[in-house]
Structures are given as C-alpha cells and as structure tokens.
C-alpha cells in the first residue's frame, strides 16, 4: 500500500473501515481510499462515495460528494457504483445532480487533484 498500489491501498482502507487486524479508524480508511481513488481505482471511488452517502464514517454525509465519487467510480467500470449512484440520486435535487456531474468531470480532468465541493 505504501508503495502506491491502488488495490493494496483499498484493501488497507477496508481493514481500517472494518477493524480487521487493526483498530477501526474511518479517517485512516478514508485516507487510504483517497490515495487509491486518485489513481483512478473504481473500488476506492465506490468506497469514498459510500462513506459520503452514509455519513458518520470519518466524513459528514454529503450526497453531492457521494454522487460525484460514485459517478467517477461508475465511469471507471464499477457496476456497484452505478447502483449506488441511483440510490443517492433520490436524495438530491436535479440541480445537485448536475453540480455533482460537473464536479466529477473537473475531478477527472484535473487528474483527481480538484475533487472538492
């Protein structure tokens, strides 16, 4: 994970999220997911989207951020992100969805450096 392998970073994030072999630490899970997500790794993007969707897991609930990350994960091939994106869409306005799509486009075009709200 420390050598920059996105799959290993995501797996470590899952370990921190679930407390498997390490102390449960959502902020640390998010940190590892973010490193992998910034490499275009769809599973990490899905997991970030889920963290924002649920809230209380190291980040505040933010459906716009959730939709953005799920949209990016879906674009990178995650069918699970596509399903969750539909669920999250039910919690935000059509304007919010459009804003999240623009955020996703900006995020991808900036090589994952401008992925804020």
Coordinates of N, CA and C in Angstrom, one line a residue:
X1 N 0.8 -1.2 0.0 CA 0.0 0.0 0.0 C 0.9 1.3 0.0
X2 N 1.9 1.2 0.8 CA 2.8 2.4 0.9 C 3.6 2.6 -0.4
X3 N 3.7 1.6 -1.2 CA 4.4 1.8 -2.5 C 3.5 2.3 -3.6
X4 N 2.2 2.6 -3.3 CA 1.4 3.2 -4.2 C 0.5 2.3 -5.0
X5 N 0.3 1.0 -4.6 CA -0.5 0.1 -5.3 C -2.0 0.3 -4.9
X6 N -2.8 0.8 -5.8 CA -4.2 1.2 -5.5 C -5.0 0.0 -4.9
X7 N -4.8 -1.2 -5.4 CA -5.6 -2.3 -4.9 C -5.2 -2.6 -3.4
X8 N -3.9 -2.5 -3.1 CA -3.5 -2.7 -1.7 C -3.9 -1.6 -0.8
X9 N -3.9 -0.4 -1.4 CA -4.4 0.8 -0.6 C -5.9 0.6 -0.3
X10 N -6.7 0.2 -1.2 CA -8.1 0.0 -1.0 C -8.3 -1.1 0.0
X11 N -7.6 -2.2 -0.1 CA -7.7 -3.3 0.9 C -7.3 -2.8 2.3
X12 N -6.3 -2.0 2.4 CA -5.9 -1.5 3.7 C -7.1 -0.6 4.2
X13 N -7.7 0.2 3.3 CA -8.8 1.0 3.7 C -9.9 0.2 4.3
X14 N -10.2 -0.9 3.6 CA -11.3 -1.8 4.1 C -10.9 -2.4 5.5
X15 N -9.7 -2.7 5.7 CA -9.2 -3.2 7.0 C -9.5 -2.2 8.1
X16 N -9.1 -0.9 7.8 CA -9.3 0.2 8.8 C -10.8 0.4 9.0
X17 N -11.6 0.4 7.9 CA -13.0 0.6 8.0 C -13.7 -0.5 8.9
X18 N -13.3 -1.7 8.7 CA -14.0 -2.8 9.3 C -13.3 -3.2 10.6
X19 N -12.1 -2.7 10.9 CA -11.3 -3.1 12.1 C -10.8 -4.5 12.0
X20 N -10.4 -4.9 10.8 CA -9.9 -6.3 10.6 C -8.3 -6.2 10.8
X21 N -7.9 -6.7 11.9 CA -6.4 -6.8 12.2 C -5.8 -5.5 12.6
X22 N -6.6 -4.4 12.6 CA -6.2 -3.1 13.0 C -7.3 -2.4 13.8
X23 N -7.0 -1.4 14.5 CA -8.1 -0.7 15.2 C -9.0 0.0 14.1
X24 N -10.3 -0.1 14.3 CA -11.2 0.6 13.4 C -10.9 2.1 13.4
X25 N -10.7 2.6 12.2 CA -10.4 4.1 12.1 C -10.9 4.5 10.7
X26 N -12.0 5.2 10.7 CA -12.6 5.6 9.5 C -11.8 6.7 8.8
X27 N -11.2 7.6 9.5 CA -10.4 8.6 8.9 C -9.2 8.0 8.2
X28 N -8.6 7.0 8.8 CA -7.5 6.3 8.1 C -8.0 5.5 6.9
X29 N -9.1 4.9 7.0 CA -9.7 4.2 5.9 C -9.9 5.2 4.7
X30 N -10.5 6.3 5.0 CA -10.7 7.3 4.0 C -9.4 7.7 3.4
X31 N -8.4 8.0 4.2 CA -7.1 8.4 3.6 C -6.6 7.4 2.6
X32 N -6.7 6.1 2.9 CA -6.2 5.1 2.0 C -7.0 5.0 0.8
X33 N -8.3 5.1 0.9 CA -9.2 5.1 -0.2 C -8.9 6.2 -1.1
X34 N -8.7 7.4 -0.6 CA -8.4 8.6 -1.4 C -7.1 8.4 -2.2
X35 N -6.1 7.8 -1.6 CA -4.9 7.6 -2.4 C -5.1 6.7 -3.6
X36 N -5.9 5.7 -3.4 CA -6.2 4.7 -4.5 C -7.2 5.4 -5.5
X37 N -8.2 6.2 -5.0 CA -9.1 6.8 -5.8 C -8.4 7.8 -6.8
X38 N -7.4 8.5 -6.3 CA -6.7 9.4 -7.1 C -5.9 8.8 -8.2
X39 N -5.8 7.5 -8.2 CA -5.1 6.7 -9.2 C -6.1 6.2 -10.2
X40 N -7.4 6.5 -10.0 CA -8.5 6.1 -10.9 C -9.0 4.7 -10.6
X41 N -8.8 4.2 -9.3 CA -9.2 2.9 -8.9 C -10.7 2.9 -8.5
X42 N -11.5 2.3 -9.3 CA -13.0 2.4 -9.2 C -13.5 1.9 -7.8
X43 N -12.9 0.8 -7.2 CA -13.4 0.3 -6.0 C -13.2 1.3 -4.8
X44 N -12.1 2.0 -4.9 CA -11.8 3.0 -3.9 C -12.8 4.2 -4.1
X45 N -13.1 4.6 -5.3 CA -14.0 5.6 -5.6 C -15.4 5.3 -5.1
X46 N -15.8 4.0 -5.3 CA -17.0 3.5 -4.7 C -17.1 3.6 -3.2
X47 N -16.0 3.2 -2.6 CA -16.0 3.2 -1.1 C -16.0 4.7 -0.6
X48 N -15.4 5.6 -1.2 CA -15.5 7.0 -0.8 C -16.9 7.5 -1.0
X49 N -17.5 7.2 -2.1 CA -18.9 7.5 -2.3 C -19.8 7.0 -1.3
X50 N -19.6 5.7 -0.9 CA -20.4 5.1 0.2 C -20.2 5.8 1.5
X51 N -19.0 6.2 1.8 CA -18.7 6.9 3.1 C -19.4 8.2 3.1
X52 N -19.4 8.9 2.0 CA -20.1 10.2 2.0 C -21.7 10.0 2.0
X53 N -22.1 8.9 1.4 CA -23.5 8.6 1.4 C -24.1 8.3 2.8
X54 N -23.3 7.5 3.5 CA -23.8 7.1 4.8 C -23.5 8.1 5.9
X55 N -22.4 8.8 5.8 CA -22.0 9.8 6.8 C -21.6 9.1 8.1
X56 N -21.0 9.8 9.0 CA -20.7 9.2 10.3 C -19.5 8.2 10.2
X57 N -18.9 8.1 9.1 CA -17.8 7.1 8.9 C -16.5 7.9 8.5
X58 N -16.2 8.8 9.4 CA -15.0 9.6 9.1 C -15.2 10.9 8.3
X59 N -16.4 11.0 7.7 CA -16.8 12.1 6.9 C -18.2 12.4 7.2
X60 N -18.6 13.7 7.0 CA -20.0 14.0 7.2 C -20.8 13.6 5.9
X61 N -22.1 13.3 6.1 CA -22.9 12.9 5.0 C -22.9 14.1 4.0
X62 N -22.7 13.8 2.8 CA -22.7 14.8 1.7 C -23.1 14.1 0.4
X63 N -24.3 14.2 0.1 CA -24.8 13.5 -1.1 C -24.2 14.0 -2.4
X64 N -23.8 15.3 -2.5 CA -23.2 15.8 -3.7 C -21.8 15.1 -3.9
X65 N -21.0 15.0 -2.8 CA -19.7 14.3 -2.9 C -19.9 12.9 -3.1
X66 N -21.0 12.3 -2.5 CA -21.2 10.8 -2.7 C -21.5 10.6 -4.2
X67 N -22.4 11.4 -4.7 CA -22.8 11.2 -6.1 C -21.6 11.4 -7.0
X68 N -20.8 12.5 -6.8 CA -19.6 12.7 -7.6 C -18.7 11.5 -7.6
X69 N -18.3 11.0 -6.4 CA -17.4 9.8 -6.4 C -18.0 8.6 -7.0
X70 N -19.3 8.4 -6.7 CA -20.0 7.2 -7.3 C -20.1 7.3 -8.9
X71 N -20.3 8.5 -9.3 CA -20.3 8.8 -10.8 C -18.9 8.5 -11.4
X72 N -17.9 8.9 -10.7 CA -16.5 8.6 -11.2 C -16.2 7.1 -11.1
X73 N -16.6 6.5 -10.0 CA -16.4 5.0 -9.9 C -17.2 4.3 -11.0
X74 N -18.4 4.7 -11.3 CA -19.2 4.1 -12.4 C -18.5 4.3 -13.7
X75 N -18.0 5.5 -14.0 CA -17.3 5.8 -15.2 C -16.0 4.9 -15.4
X76 N -15.5 4.5 -14.2 CA -14.3 3.7 -14.3 C -14.6 2.2 -14.2
X77 N -15.9 1.9 -14.3 CA -16.3 0.5 -14.5 C -16.9 -0.2 -13.3
X78 N -17.2 0.5 -12.3 CA -17.8 -0.2 -11.1 C -19.4 -0.3 -11.3
X79 N -19.9 -1.5 -11.4 CA -21.3 -1.6 -11.6 C -22.0 -1.4 -10.2
X80 N -21.3 -1.6 -9.1 CA -21.9 -1.3 -7.8 C -22.0 0.2 -7.6
X81 N -21.0 0.9 -8.1 CA -21.1 2.4 -8.0 C -22.3 2.9 -8.8
X82 N -22.6 2.3 -10.0 CA -23.7 2.7 -10.8 C -25.0 2.5 -10.0
X83 N -25.1 1.3 -9.3 CA -26.4 1.0 -8.5 C -26.5 2.0 -7.4
X84 N -25.4 2.3 -6.6 CA -25.5 3.3 -5.5 C -25.7 4.7 -6.0
X85 N -25.2 5.0 -7.1 CA -25.4 6.4 -7.7 C -26.9 6.6 -7.9
X86 N -27.6 5.6 -8.3 CA -29.1 5.7 -8.5 C -29.7 6.0 -7.1
X87 N -29.3 5.2 -6.1 CA -29.9 5.4 -4.8 C -29.6 6.8 -4.2
X88 N -28.4 7.3 -4.4 CA -28.0 8.6 -3.9 C -28.8 9.7 -4.6
X89 N -29.0 9.5 -5.9 CA -29.7 10.5 -6.7 C -31.1 10.8 -6.1
X90 N -31.7 9.8 -5.5 CA -33.0 10.0 -4.8 C -33.0 11.0 -3.7
X91 N -31.8 11.3 -3.2 CA -31.6 12.2 -2.0 C -31.2 13.6 -2.4
X92 N -31.0 13.9 -3.7 CA -30.6 15.2 -4.1 C -31.4 15.7 -5.2
X93 N -31.4 17.0 -5.4 CA -32.2 17.7 -6.5 C -31.5 17.4 -7.8
X94 N -32.3 17.7 -8.9 CA -31.7 17.6 -10.2 C -30.6 18.6 -10.4
X95 N -30.7 19.8 -9.7 CA -29.6 20.7 -9.8 C -28.4 20.2 -9.1
X96 N -28.6 19.5 -8.0 CA -27.5 18.9 -7.2 C -26.8 17.8 -8.0
X97 N -27.6 17.0 -8.7 CA -27.0 16.0 -9.6 C -26.2 16.6 -10.7
X98 N -26.7 17.7 -11.3 CA -25.9 18.3 -12.4 C -24.6 18.9 -11.8
X99 N -24.7 19.5 -10.6 CA -23.5 20.1 -10.0 C -22.5 19.0 -9.7
X100 N -23.0 17.8 -9.2 CA -22.1 16.7 -8.9 C -21.4 16.1 -10.2
X101 N -22.2 16.2 -11.3 CA -21.6 15.7 -12.5 C -20.5 16.6 -13.0
X102 N -20.7 17.9 -12.8 CA -19.6 18.9 -13.2 C -18.4 18.7 -12.3
X103 N -18.7 18.5 -11.0 CA -17.6 18.2 -10.0 C -16.8 17.0 -10.5
X104 N -17.5 15.9 -10.9 CA -16.9 14.7 -11.3 C -16.0 14.9 -12.5
X105 N -16.5 15.7 -13.5 CA -15.8 16.0 -14.7 C -14.5 16.8 -14.4
X106 N -14.6 17.8 -13.5 CA -13.5 18.6 -13.0 C -12.5 17.7 -12.3
X107 N -13.0 16.8 -11.5 CA -12.1 15.9 -10.8 C -11.3 15.0 -11.7
X108 N -11.9 14.4 -12.7 CA -11.3 13.5 -13.6 C -10.3 14.3 -14.5
X109 N -10.7 15.5 -15.0 CA -9.9 16.3 -15.9 C -8.7 16.9 -15.2
X110 N -8.7 17.0 -13.9 CA -7.6 17.5 -13.1 C -6.7 16.4 -12.6
X111 N -6.9 15.2 -13.1 CA -6.2 14.0 -12.7 C -6.4 13.8 -11.1
X112 N -7.6 14.0 -10.7 CA -8.0 13.8 -9.3 C -7.4 14.8 -8.3
X113 N -7.1 15.9 -8.8 CA -6.5 16.9 -7.9 C -7.5 18.0 -7.4
X114 N -8.6 18.1 -8.2 CA -9.6 19.1 -7.9 C -11.0 18.4 -7.7
X115 N -11.1 17.7 -6.6 CA -12.3 16.9 -6.3 C -13.1 17.4 -5.1
X116 N -13.1 18.7 -4.9 CA -13.8 19.2 -3.8 C -15.2 19.6 -4.1
X117 N -15.8 20.2 -3.1 CA -17.2 20.6 -3.3 C -17.4 22.0 -3.8

